[in-house]
mmCIF file of C-alpha atoms in Angstrom:
data_model
loop_
_atom_site.group_PDB
_atom_site.id
_atom_site.type_symbol
_atom_site.label_atom_id
_atom_site.label_comp_id
_atom_site.label_asym_id
_atom_site.label_seq_id
_atom_site.Cartn_x
_atom_site.Cartn_y
_atom_site.Cartn_z
ATOM 1 C CA MET N 48 96.998 123.447 82.281
ATOM 2 C CA PRO N 49 96.837 119.890 83.604
ATOM 3 C CA ILE N 50 98.107 117.119 81.372
ATOM 4 C CA SER N 51 96.199 113.865 81.009
ATOM 5 C CA ARG N 52 97.645 110.730 82.574
ATOM 6 C CA PRO N 53 98.030 108.801 79.270
ATOM 7 C CA LYS N 54 99.744 111.753 77.597
ATOM 8 C CA LEU N 55 102.125 112.156 80.558
ATOM 9 C CA LEU N 56 102.945 108.439 80.495
ATOM 10 C CA ALA N 57 103.573 108.586 76.736
ATOM 11 C CA LEU N 58 105.961 111.529 77.182
ATOM 12 C CA GLN N 59 107.829 109.728 79.982
ATOM 13 C CA VAL N 60 108.219 106.609 77.833
ATOM 14 C CA LEU N 61 109.363 108.776 74.923
ATOM 15 C CA VAL N 62 112.098 110.322 77.099
ATOM 16 C CA ALA N 63 113.269 106.855 78.190
ATOM 17 C CA VAL N 64 113.349 105.642 74.575
ATOM 18 C CA ALA N 65 115.255 108.767 73.498
ATOM 19 C CA VAL N 66 117.871 108.251 76.238
ATOM 20 C CA LEU N 67 118.290 104.575 75.309
ATOM 21 C CA ALA N 68 118.551 105.459 71.599
ATOM 22 C CA PHE N 69 121.179 108.125 72.322
ATOM 23 C CA TRP N 70 123.118 105.667 74.478
ATOM 24 C CA HIS N 71 122.941 103.037 71.718
ATOM 25 C CA VAL N 72 124.128 105.491 69.062
ATOM 26 C CA MET N 73 127.012 106.698 71.241
ATOM 27 C CA THR N 74 128.306 103.140 71.742
ATOM 28 C CA HIS N 75 127.915 102.037 68.095
ATOM 29 C CA TRP N 76 128.855 104.989 65.877
ATOM 30 C CA PRO N 77 131.981 107.169 66.142
ATOM 31 C CA LEU N 78 130.249 110.520 66.623
ATOM 32 C CA PHE N 79 132.387 111.707 69.552
ATOM 33 C CA GLY N 80 135.476 109.550 69.220
ATOM 34 C CA ASP N 81 136.534 105.955 68.814
ATOM 35 C CA VAL N 82 133.760 103.411 69.378
ATOM 36 C CA ARG N 83 136.156 101.124 71.299
ATOM 37 C CA THR N 84 136.914 103.955 73.727
ATOM 38 C CA MET N 85 133.216 104.671 74.174
ATOM 39 C CA ARG N 86 132.486 100.974 74.819
ATOM 40 C CA PHE N 87 135.287 100.869 77.384
ATOM 41 C CA PHE N 88 133.579 103.596 79.424
ATOM 42 C CA PHE N 89 129.943 102.902 78.497
ATOM 43 C CA SER N 90 128.584 99.436 77.865
ATOM 44 C CA THR N 91 125.827 99.054 75.302
ATOM 45 C CA PRO N 92 122.200 99.086 76.456
ATOM 46 C CA ILE N 93 121.698 95.559 75.097
ATOM 47 C CA ASP N 94 124.675 94.260 77.109
ATOM 48 C CA VAL N 95 123.360 95.901 80.283
ATOM 49 C CA ILE N 96 119.855 94.478 79.804
ATOM 50 C CA GLY N 97 121.370 91.042 79.121
ATOM 51 C CA ARG N 98 123.494 91.213 82.271
ATOM 52 C CA VAL N 99 120.532 92.257 84.415
ATOM 53 C CA TYR N 100 118.458 89.411 82.971
ATOM 54 C CA THR N 101 121.268 86.925 83.656
ATOM 55 C CA MET N 102 121.684 88.118 87.249
ATOM 56 C CA PHE N 103 117.978 87.703 87.937
ATOM 57 C CA ALA N 104 117.811 84.359 86.110
ATOM 58 C CA ASP N 105 120.692 82.787 88.034
ATOM 59 C CA GLY N 106 119.643 84.437 91.307
ATOM 60 C CA SER N 107 122.965 86.167 92.009
ATOM 61 C CA VAL N 108 121.329 89.579 92.252
ATOM 62 C CA TYR N 109 119.278 88.644 95.320
ATOM 63 C CA ARG N 110 122.323 88.363 97.570
ATOM 64 C CA HIS N 111 123.393 91.862 96.547
ATOM 65 C CA LEU N 112 119.886 93.247 97.008
ATOM 66 C CA TRP N 113 119.744 91.697 100.499
ATOM 67 C CA ILE N 114 123.060 93.296 101.518
ATOM 68 C CA THR N 115 121.923 96.664 100.159
ATOM 69 C CA LEU N 116 118.655 96.370 102.081
ATOM 70 C CA ILE N 117 120.529 95.632 105.323
ATOM 71 C CA GLU N 118 122.866 98.594 104.741
ATOM 72 C CA THR N 119 119.888 100.857 104.038
ATOM 73 C CA ILE N 120 117.963 99.771 107.130
ATOM 74 C CA LEU N 121 121.007 100.144 109.397
ATOM 75 C CA ALA N 122 121.822 103.571 107.947
ATOM 76 C CA PHE N 123 118.241 104.735 108.420
ATOM 77 C CA ILE N 124 117.944 103.477 111.997
ATOM 78 C CA ILE N 125 121.314 104.865 113.119
ATOM 79 C CA GLY N 126 120.933 108.158 111.227
ATOM 80 C CA ALA N 127 117.374 108.766 112.390
ATOM 81 C CA THR N 128 118.195 107.927 116.011
ATOM 82 C CA LEU N 129 121.239 110.215 116.035
ATOM 83 C CA GLY N 130 119.293 112.954 114.242
ATOM 84 C CA ILE N 131 116.440 112.823 116.746
ATOM 85 C CA VAL N 132 118.689 112.753 119.823
ATOM 86 C CA VAL N 133 121.061 115.484 118.643
ATOM 87 C CA GLY N 134 118.192 117.587 117.243
ATOM 88 C CA PHE N 135 116.348 117.486 120.577
ATOM 89 C CA TRP N 136 119.562 118.227 122.456
ATOM 90 C CA PHE N 137 120.397 121.252 120.291
ATOM 91 C CA ALA N 138 116.819 122.575 120.442
ATOM 92 C CA ARG N 139 116.612 122.257 124.222
ATOM 93 C CA LYS N 140 120.114 123.674 124.907
ATOM 94 C CA PRO N 141 120.579 126.993 123.072
ATOM 95 C CA LEU N 142 124.214 127.316 124.204
ATOM 96 C CA VAL N 143 125.084 123.930 122.670
ATOM 97 C CA ALA N 144 123.294 124.907 119.461
ATOM 98 C CA ALA N 145 125.093 128.249 119.292
ATOM 99 C CA VAL N 146 128.523 126.677 119.837
ATOM 100 C CA PHE N 147 128.133 123.772 117.424
ATOM 101 C CA ASP N 148 125.936 125.430 114.755
ATOM 102 C CA PRO N 149 128.771 126.422 112.381
ATOM 103 C CA TYR N 150 130.322 122.960 112.622
ATOM 104 C CA VAL N 151 127.050 121.182 111.874
ATOM 105 C CA LYS N 152 126.427 123.442 108.881
ATOM 106 C CA MET N 153 129.990 122.860 107.672
ATOM 107 C CA MET N 154 129.597 119.069 107.898
ATOM 108 C CA ASN N 155 126.237 119.243 106.120
ATOM 109 C CA ALA N 156 127.767 121.293 103.295
ATOM 110 C CA LEU N 157 130.508 118.707 102.763
ATOM 111 C CA PRO N 158 129.778 116.666 99.615
ATOM 112 C CA ARG N 159 129.016 113.044 100.470
ATOM 113 C CA VAL N 160 131.260 111.900 97.601
ATOM 114 C CA VAL N 161 134.218 113.275 99.578
ATOM 115 C CA LEU N 162 133.259 111.188 102.594
ATOM 116 C CA ALA N 163 133.123 107.861 100.729
ATOM 117 C CA PRO N 164 136.899 107.315 100.485
ATOM 118 C CA ILE N 165 137.405 108.588 104.040
ATOM 119 C CA PHE N 166 134.845 106.110 105.382
ATOM 120 C CA ALA N 167 136.432 103.346 103.283
ATOM 121 C CA LEU N 168 139.756 104.066 105.007
ATOM 122 C CA TRP N 169 138.231 104.293 108.470
ATOM 123 C CA PHE N 170 135.778 101.388 108.314
ATOM 124 C CA GLY N 171 137.181 99.257 105.479
ATOM 125 C CA LEU N 172 135.450 98.142 102.305
ATOM 126 C CA GLY N 173 132.784 96.115 104.105
ATOM 127 C CA ILE N 174 129.266 97.013 105.109
ATOM 128 C CA TRP N 175 130.097 99.708 107.686
ATOM 129 C CA SER N 176 131.675 102.246 105.325
ATOM 130 C CA LYS N 177 128.466 102.244 103.285
ATOM 131 C CA VAL N 178 126.274 102.316 106.369
ATOM 132 C CA TRP N 179 128.052 105.380 107.768
ATOM 133 C CA LEU N 180 127.825 107.134 104.414
ATOM 134 C CA GLY N 181 124.075 106.485 104.520
ATOM 135 C CA VAL N 182 123.963 107.715 108.117
ATOM 136 C CA THR N 183 125.335 111.080 106.977
ATOM 137 C CA LEU N 184 122.513 111.348 104.442
ATOM 138 C CA VAL N 185 119.772 110.517 106.946
ATOM 139 C CA PHE N 186 121.206 112.304 109.986
ATOM 140 C CA PHE N 187 121.139 115.851 108.627
ATOM 141 C CA ILE N 188 117.608 115.586 107.228
ATOM 142 C CA VAL N 189 116.230 114.276 110.519
ATOM 143 C CA PHE N 190 118.397 116.559 112.646
ATOM 144 C CA PHE N 191 117.318 119.815 110.966
ATOM 145 C CA ASN N 192 113.640 118.818 110.994
ATOM 146 C CA VAL N 193 113.674 117.827 114.680
ATOM 147 C CA TYR N 194 115.701 120.888 115.640
ATOM 148 C CA GLN N 195 113.363 123.261 113.819
ATOM 149 C CA GLY N 196 110.208 121.452 114.972
ATOM 150 C CA VAL N 197 111.150 121.567 118.657
ATOM 151 C CA ARG N 198 112.292 125.187 118.464
ATOM 152 C CA GLU N 199 109.022 126.265 116.844
ATOM 153 C CA VAL N 200 106.764 124.911 119.583
ATOM 154 C CA PRO N 201 104.642 127.920 120.573
ATOM 155 C CA GLN N 202 105.519 129.341 123.978
ATOM 156 C CA VAL N 203 101.807 129.571 124.787
ATOM 157 C CA VAL N 204 101.455 125.799 124.396
ATOM 158 C CA LEU N 205 104.497 125.226 126.620
ATOM 159 C CA ALA N 206 103.193 127.652 129.234
ATOM 160 C CA ASN N 207 99.769 125.993 129.242
ATOM 161 C CA ALA N 208 101.294 122.514 129.530
ATOM 162 C CA ARG N 209 103.503 123.617 132.436
ATOM 163 C CA MET N 210 100.519 125.291 134.072
ATOM 164 C CA LEU N 211 98.697 121.951 133.863
ATOM 165 C CA GLY N 212 101.608 120.400 135.788
ATOM 166 C CA MET N 213 103.551 118.606 133.034
ATOM 167 C CA ASN N 214 107.110 117.683 133.859
ATOM 168 C CA GLU N 215 109.934 117.561 131.271
ATOM 169 C CA ARG N 216 109.237 113.938 130.326
ATOM 170 C CA GLN N 217 105.543 114.672 129.738
ATOM 171 C CA LEU N 218 106.429 117.786 127.757
ATOM 172 C CA LEU N 219 108.745 115.698 125.620
ATOM 173 C CA ARG N 220 106.092 113.062 124.974
ATOM 174 C CA HIS N 221 102.986 115.225 124.568
ATOM 175 C CA VAL N 222 104.295 118.551 123.247
ATOM 176 C CA TYR N 223 107.782 118.339 121.725
ATOM 177 C CA TRP N 224 107.552 114.929 120.082
ATOM 178 C CA PRO N 225 104.324 115.689 118.141
ATOM 179 C CA ALA N 226 105.845 119.012 117.072
#
């Protein structure tokens, strides 16, 4: 049963209001412990909204947004490039894929939260530790999609392309890449 757009929007707003009300109650009344302890760990919603307003009003947030945008773009470009190259390499070389498959799956299963302090030690607290953490997020998504897409190219299509005289570069451009 489809739900109407206004009703869905009203329910979404209701959930947001309920979360904000719960947050407000938790930081003002001692339901689960001392209010001072709760405020130490969780600021009040009004304080957070005030801080966000102040950061936008004085313009200090834009510098942080710019740095985050740069980190995101770098992580995407590096992760996607590595994912495409390694995915194609694994798909075209079955021996390489067979040897490295358990290691790739092991690295993908590693929680990214574990990698954050390791990258901070390796690359410092600057931009590159965050970029490489983002690379790990992008790389595996792109890698597995490229790997699976290239491996699932029908053999009939490959045979027909080779019969038409395509070399490896043309196969890559006209058959594998669209796959």
